[in-house]
Amino acid sequence: MNQTANPEWKAQWIWGSGEPSPRNEWRCFRRAFKARHSVQSASIRISADSRYVLYIDGKPLGRGPVRSWPFAWSYDEYEIGHLLEPGKETVIAVLVMHYGISTFQYLRGRGGLLVQLDILNAESGLDSGLDSGDPHPQEWSIVTDSSWKTAIHRGHDPNSSRISCQMAFTEIIDAAKWDDRWITAAYDDSDWEQASVIGPVGMEPWTKLVPRDIPYLTEEPVHPSRVESMSGVRPPAWSAVIDLYGMMSPNSGEHANNAAFCGYLATRVILNEAASFTIGLPDSGRIDPVIRVDGQVYAPEDFTGEAPERYLTIALEAGEHLLLMDVTGVSHGHGFHLGFDCASPFRLEAVNVPKAGKSTADQNAGEAMKAGGAAAGGSVAQPELSEFSLIGPFDAVAMIDHRPTRPLNREHPDYQAVRTAASASDLQTYAAWIRPVEPPFINRNDVFASCVWKRDEAVQRMPASLQFAAIAGPDAAVLPVLPGWDTEIVIDFGRELSGYISFELDAASGTVIDLYGFEFMKDGWRQHTYQLDNTLRYRCREGRQAYTSLIRRGLRYLALTVRGAGRPVRLFEVKMIQSNYPVANIGSFRSSDTPLNEIWRISRDTTRLCMEDTFVDCPAYEQAYWVGDARNEALVGYYAFGAKEIVERCLKLVPGSEFQTPLYADQVPSGWNSVIPNWTFFWVTACLEYYRYDGREEFLHGIWPHVKLAMEQYLKHIDGNGLFSFDGWNLLDWAPFEQPNEGVVAPQNMFLCRTLNHAAEIGAVAGDQEGSARFRKEADKLKTSINIRLWDEARQAYADCIRRDGGFSGTLSAQTHVVAYLCDIADGERLEKISSHILQPPPSFVNIGSPFMSFFYYEALARMGRLDVMVDDMRASYGIMIENGATACWEMYPWSGFYKDPRILTRSHCHAWSAGPAYFLGAYILGVQGANPGWSTVRVAPQPCGLERASGSVPLPDGGRIDVSWRIEGTDRLILAVSAPLHIEIRTAAPEGYDMKVEFR
């Protein structure tokens, strides 16, 4: 990291002309200089809003900053003295990607760049290198000011659509519109504008700058395993992504909350002749539109396809038809993907928009076919007028899950009246409500729709030479031109990856390369990434060229489609630049059980893939730091990698959400002000567990005021019956047990009881004995209320919830009883009863639906001493993943009930909340656990659980490790070998029923 302590800032924040916070703008900055004499050292500090890529003399140096709250904005520091040569012109080039919206990783600020290069000459009294010729002291600086040059990156399409509600924008690049030599000294920037100084360090919104607190992420090139297939494909004649959320929801760029809205999309469909016309919804982004054509409404049964893909084919006469789509609903920011297909020419025109000037684009399926999909690919000139009009919104409501809201008003008379319109002229009365869908909110380069909705597909014979695309060599794979078709190949990287797509190819000018990443396919069937637009479009210039994406993606498979090629494309290389938190494989596990070894390995690899600048839930769908997930992930990280800095960073980010809610948000830093109480409870537990691993009391002293504040706020939600009652997102597991978003939910009450005790322990170490005692007292009171109010005597079990009418839940679940045991809720006969429910759940109980919940199940089994049951469950629950080719752990189990399609085994195929085996196998089967905070004393207590042998390593908090191996001899003798640093005290314990011999190495 090499961060300077308390640095002096001479640099100022700069930006270019235009809007302070433009939507989806890529802006380039340059500064050239010469170091005339030898440099002893040079350190460059940099930050930007929203994200930057830094280049020195044409070579990428780093990406950043790490996700941060705007009031504690992070900066990075790099040592570049070795890159500066006397007399050589050096160029600092920075690409800043400003989102202009809030996401689950970022709160909207404003565009800005801050750079300071501090140089120490090898000798004093030398020229500065600023071409002034004046003597200069030994230390000098290059800083961001008005001397910098800036320009908008014209090769980037700012009208690209949202990747998902969690992330920013997809990537659409036209290589012919931008000279990628702009990062080098050879580039002429004379037509660039001078940068504008917007303020000093400390200005709003970045009122405080803090140094990066974790190492830089890795960048490792990974080549594919093989090319799976080649096909000829044809996309629909026209498709686009429309940002309903951005147009309909109030101040949507300022937050990332759900929004309900009421309104319509409308267009005139104009055909030259009668034809069959298909309206396609490849992914409507959780909006369920009602479609009317010429006043006729179409019911769900009129559509074909399986949700979320739906297609409506109707017969239309020649002439003009009004397509009216009621898009009223709740959106979180997902794109609304819409397309049309017809064998005859048609065009689309917005309603209530003057027809002067150039008409909207004709879409002719036959012409698109002849052009190899170029028109559908968007390489034709964009129309001056919009194809769609927005009608409304007649009402809109931003929704925060833990705050009261009002229902959406669907009774506005104009909203009700518009639905009766049968022609565009019928809408004239409502002209005040009608406006065109403006360019920032419509992306006509809908790569997702073009890849998912294939009106035709023909599998091609795949030449052996096509495998050169997967080989790190000089030979090129030749992607042929298939007359009348686009050419698609599917590339398998052999495992889940997270990072940046990179490729090199030779192509004709205007050739479109579409890239679409997904995670799972089997027997030719693909699980599409609905609600995740995991795509990239690259339009080629003439000749050989290379591109490395600037947007992080998670995937295993990559569909690469060539559209509109004038000649075959020669693909020299395609790879992923794998990027993750820098950890070594210090932890290890091997045993006599091969499936168990593979389960441990995918658990470790999943965790690494979900370690970025924070823990993230998954590398594909969200890339969000979910606070509750990270508690389990931290334990895995300790045992797999010995990772500490990332855990401390994650824990310290959480209290920054206090301005959104004193209950603390469930994902941070985020524009979505959402609360899952369990996630805050797990954060408190994770703070205590971090202290137990790391051993520094000062951490608990610093975090205690925030823990105390949160617990006091949650105690305000104790109702008259002494139970925690909360209206909000009361989530624990993806399973169909009753965990309603209102009232008393049993697992949350139980976890709050345990959390109050954990908070009391933190308070005691932090020196607040009074606060500690208060929380222990409140925990005891809550435990009593749980046993009085939530125990169902008739069913001899804890109810999952108390309904609003005062009755118990209809469901009983494994989840609630696991939590009851884990949180020490039951005593005596009741404890025996719930123990039996856990070990042998009654058939009526709802089963565990996710490996996340299994983590708590395994914790309960470990406390029971039933590790044999835990290992058997791992083999069964994770074994199905291995059997289906998983290289990472799934988000949910196939039996969760979340999906009706049996081919869909899970949503995310790489989810770190599911990686528990890497912790439990190290902590319990190897048997290595810290016996005191900081682990200066370690207990080794192996548990064979039917295994013949096991060996492995567990990282220590100070960077060392403990190596353990054991084997069974005969029926009751265990030979244990332990190797540990001399300063570590080792205590051993034999498993029950075994005579143990210990060897220290």
PDB file of C-alpha atoms in Angstrom, residues 63-150:
ATOM      1  CA  ARG A  63      -7.416   1.074 -10.658  1.00  0.00           C
ATOM      2  CA  GLY A  64      -9.403   2.650  -7.884  1.00  0.00           C
ATOM      3  CA  PRO A  65     -10.408   4.038  -5.574  1.00  0.00           C
ATOM      4  CA  VAL A  66     -11.826   1.388  -3.270  1.00  0.00           C
ATOM      5  CA  ARG A  67     -15.504   1.761  -2.481  1.00  0.00           C
ATOM      6  CA  SER A  68     -15.913   4.451   0.167  1.00  0.00           C
ATOM      7  CA  TRP A  69     -18.404   6.751   1.815  1.00  0.00           C
ATOM      8  CA  PRO A  70     -18.111  10.247   0.281  1.00  0.00           C
ATOM      9  CA  PHE A  71     -17.308  11.751   3.692  1.00  0.00           C
ATOM     10  CA  ALA A  72     -14.335   9.374   4.054  1.00  0.00           C
ATOM     11  CA  TRP A  73     -13.210   9.124   0.454  1.00  0.00           C
ATOM     12  CA  SER A  74     -10.263   6.882  -0.295  1.00  0.00           C
ATOM     13  CA  TYR A  75      -7.114   7.717  -2.224  1.00  0.00           C
ATOM     14  CA  ASP A  76      -4.338   5.467  -3.540  1.00  0.00           C
ATOM     15  CA  GLU A  77      -0.590   5.857  -3.653  1.00  0.00           C
ATOM     16  CA  TYR A  78       1.902   4.309  -6.069  1.00  0.00           C
ATOM     17  CA  GLU A  79       5.688   4.453  -6.218  1.00  0.00           C
ATOM     18  CA  ILE A  80       6.761   5.334  -9.777  1.00  0.00           C
ATOM     19  CA  GLY A  81      10.342   6.541  -9.403  1.00  0.00           C
ATOM     20  CA  HIS A  82      11.587   3.578 -11.445  1.00  0.00           C
ATOM     21  CA  LEU A  83       9.430   4.752 -14.371  1.00  0.00           C
ATOM     22  CA  LEU A  84      10.942   8.236 -14.624  1.00  0.00           C
ATOM     23  CA  GLU A  85      13.982   8.652 -16.859  1.00  0.00           C
ATOM     24  CA  PRO A  86      16.013  11.890 -17.009  1.00  0.00           C
ATOM     25  CA  GLY A  87      15.185  13.914 -20.102  1.00  0.00           C
ATOM     26  CA  LYS A  88      12.324  11.697 -21.203  1.00  0.00           C
ATOM     27  CA  GLU A  89       8.829  13.108 -21.507  1.00  0.00           C
ATOM     28  CA  THR A  90       6.511  11.282 -19.138  1.00  0.00           C
ATOM     29  CA  VAL A  91       2.730  11.290 -19.454  1.00  0.00           C
ATOM     30  CA  ILE A  92       0.341  10.782 -16.573  1.00  0.00           C
ATOM     31  CA  ALA A  93      -2.970   9.710 -18.107  1.00  0.00           C
ATOM     32  CA  VAL A  94      -6.125   8.998 -16.164  1.00  0.00           C
ATOM     33  CA  LEU A  95      -9.461   7.676 -17.370  1.00  0.00           C
ATOM     34  CA  VAL A  96     -12.226   8.622 -14.937  1.00  0.00           C
ATOM     35  CA  MET A  97     -15.515   6.765 -15.130  1.00  0.00           C
ATOM     36  CA  HIS A  98     -18.194   8.876 -13.472  1.00  0.00           C
ATOM     37  CA  TYR A  99     -21.471   7.075 -12.893  1.00  0.00           C
ATOM     38  CA  GLY A 100     -23.810  10.000 -12.271  1.00  0.00           C
ATOM     39  CA  ILE A 101     -26.119   7.649 -10.344  1.00  0.00           C
ATOM     40  CA  SER A 102     -26.024   5.821  -7.031  1.00  0.00           C
ATOM     41  CA  THR A 103     -25.436   2.068  -6.949  1.00  0.00           C
ATOM     42  CA  PHE A 104     -25.002  -0.634  -4.313  1.00  0.00           C
ATOM     43  CA  GLN A 105     -21.291   0.284  -4.225  1.00  0.00           C
ATOM     44  CA  TYR A 106     -21.366   4.033  -4.558  1.00  0.00           C
ATOM     45  CA  LEU A 107     -23.320   7.120  -3.518  1.00  0.00           C
ATOM     46  CA  ARG A 108     -23.609   9.775  -6.170  1.00  0.00           C
ATOM     47  CA  GLY A 109     -21.148  12.605  -5.700  1.00  0.00           C
ATOM     48  CA  ARG A 110     -19.829  14.649  -8.601  1.00  0.00           C
ATOM     49  CA  GLY A 111     -17.158  14.206 -11.250  1.00  0.00           C
ATOM     50  CA  GLY A 112     -13.650  14.865 -10.019  1.00  0.00           C
ATOM     51  CA  LEU A 113      -9.982  13.903 -10.267  1.00  0.00           C
ATOM     52  CA  LEU A 114      -7.222  14.515  -7.745  1.00  0.00           C
ATOM     53  CA  VAL A 115      -3.571  13.677  -8.478  1.00  0.00           C
ATOM     54  CA  GLN A 116      -0.350  14.641  -6.732  1.00  0.00           C
ATOM     55  CA  LEU A 117       3.039  13.362  -7.840  1.00  0.00           C
ATOM     56  CA  ASP A 118       5.782  14.133  -5.298  1.00  0.00           C
ATOM     57  CA  ILE A 119       9.307  13.754  -6.640  1.00  0.00           C
ATOM     58  CA  LEU A 120      12.597  13.652  -4.775  1.00  0.00           C
ATOM     59  CA  ASN A 121      15.591  14.365  -6.987  1.00  0.00           C
ATOM     60  CA  ALA A 122      18.794  12.441  -6.411  1.00  0.00           C
ATOM     61  CA  GLU A 123      20.553  15.800  -5.837  1.00  0.00           C
ATOM     62  CA  SER A 124      19.348  19.202  -4.667  1.00  0.00           C
ATOM     63  CA  GLY A 125      19.383  22.519  -6.512  1.00  0.00           C
ATOM     64  CA  LEU A 126      18.394  21.015  -9.855  1.00  0.00           C
ATOM     65  CA  ASP A 127      15.864  22.074 -12.462  1.00  0.00           C
ATOM     66  CA  SER A 128      12.311  21.163 -11.712  1.00  0.00           C
ATOM     67  CA  GLY A 129      11.693  19.431 -15.003  1.00  0.00           C
ATOM     68  CA  LEU A 130       8.834  21.829 -15.717  1.00  0.00           C
ATOM     69  CA  ASP A 131      10.647  23.385 -18.670  1.00  0.00           C
ATOM     70  CA  SER A 132      11.139  26.635 -16.764  1.00  0.00           C
ATOM     71  CA  GLY A 133      14.901  26.416 -16.622  1.00  0.00           C
ATOM     72  CA  ASP A 134      14.806  27.823 -13.080  1.00  0.00           C
ATOM     73  CA  PRO A 135      16.619  26.185 -10.177  1.00  0.00           C
ATOM     74  CA  HIS A 136      14.354  23.998  -8.122  1.00  0.00           C
ATOM     75  CA  PRO A 137      14.648  22.438  -4.675  1.00  0.00           C
ATOM     76  CA  GLN A 138      15.299  18.760  -4.302  1.00  0.00           C
ATOM     77  CA  GLU A 139      11.601  18.053  -3.735  1.00  0.00           C
ATOM     78  CA  TRP A 140       8.986  19.085  -6.307  1.00  0.00           C
ATOM     79  CA  SER A 141       5.504  18.095  -7.363  1.00  0.00           C
ATOM     80  CA  ILE A 142       3.098  17.686 -10.266  1.00  0.00           C
ATOM     81  CA  VAL A 143      -0.486  18.333  -9.152  1.00  0.00           C
ATOM     82  CA  THR A 144      -3.915  18.474 -10.714  1.00  0.00           C
ATOM     83  CA  ASP A 145      -4.717  22.063 -11.660  1.00  0.00           C
ATOM     84  CA  SER A 146      -5.792  23.991 -14.740  1.00  0.00           C
ATOM     85  CA  SER A 147      -2.622  22.965 -16.602  1.00  0.00           C
ATOM     86  CA  TRP A 148      -4.037  19.494 -17.151  1.00  0.00           C
ATOM     87  CA  LYS A 149      -5.833  18.659 -20.420  1.00  0.00           C
ATOM     88  CA  THR A 150      -9.125  16.782 -20.571  1.00  0.00           C
TER      89      THR A 150
END
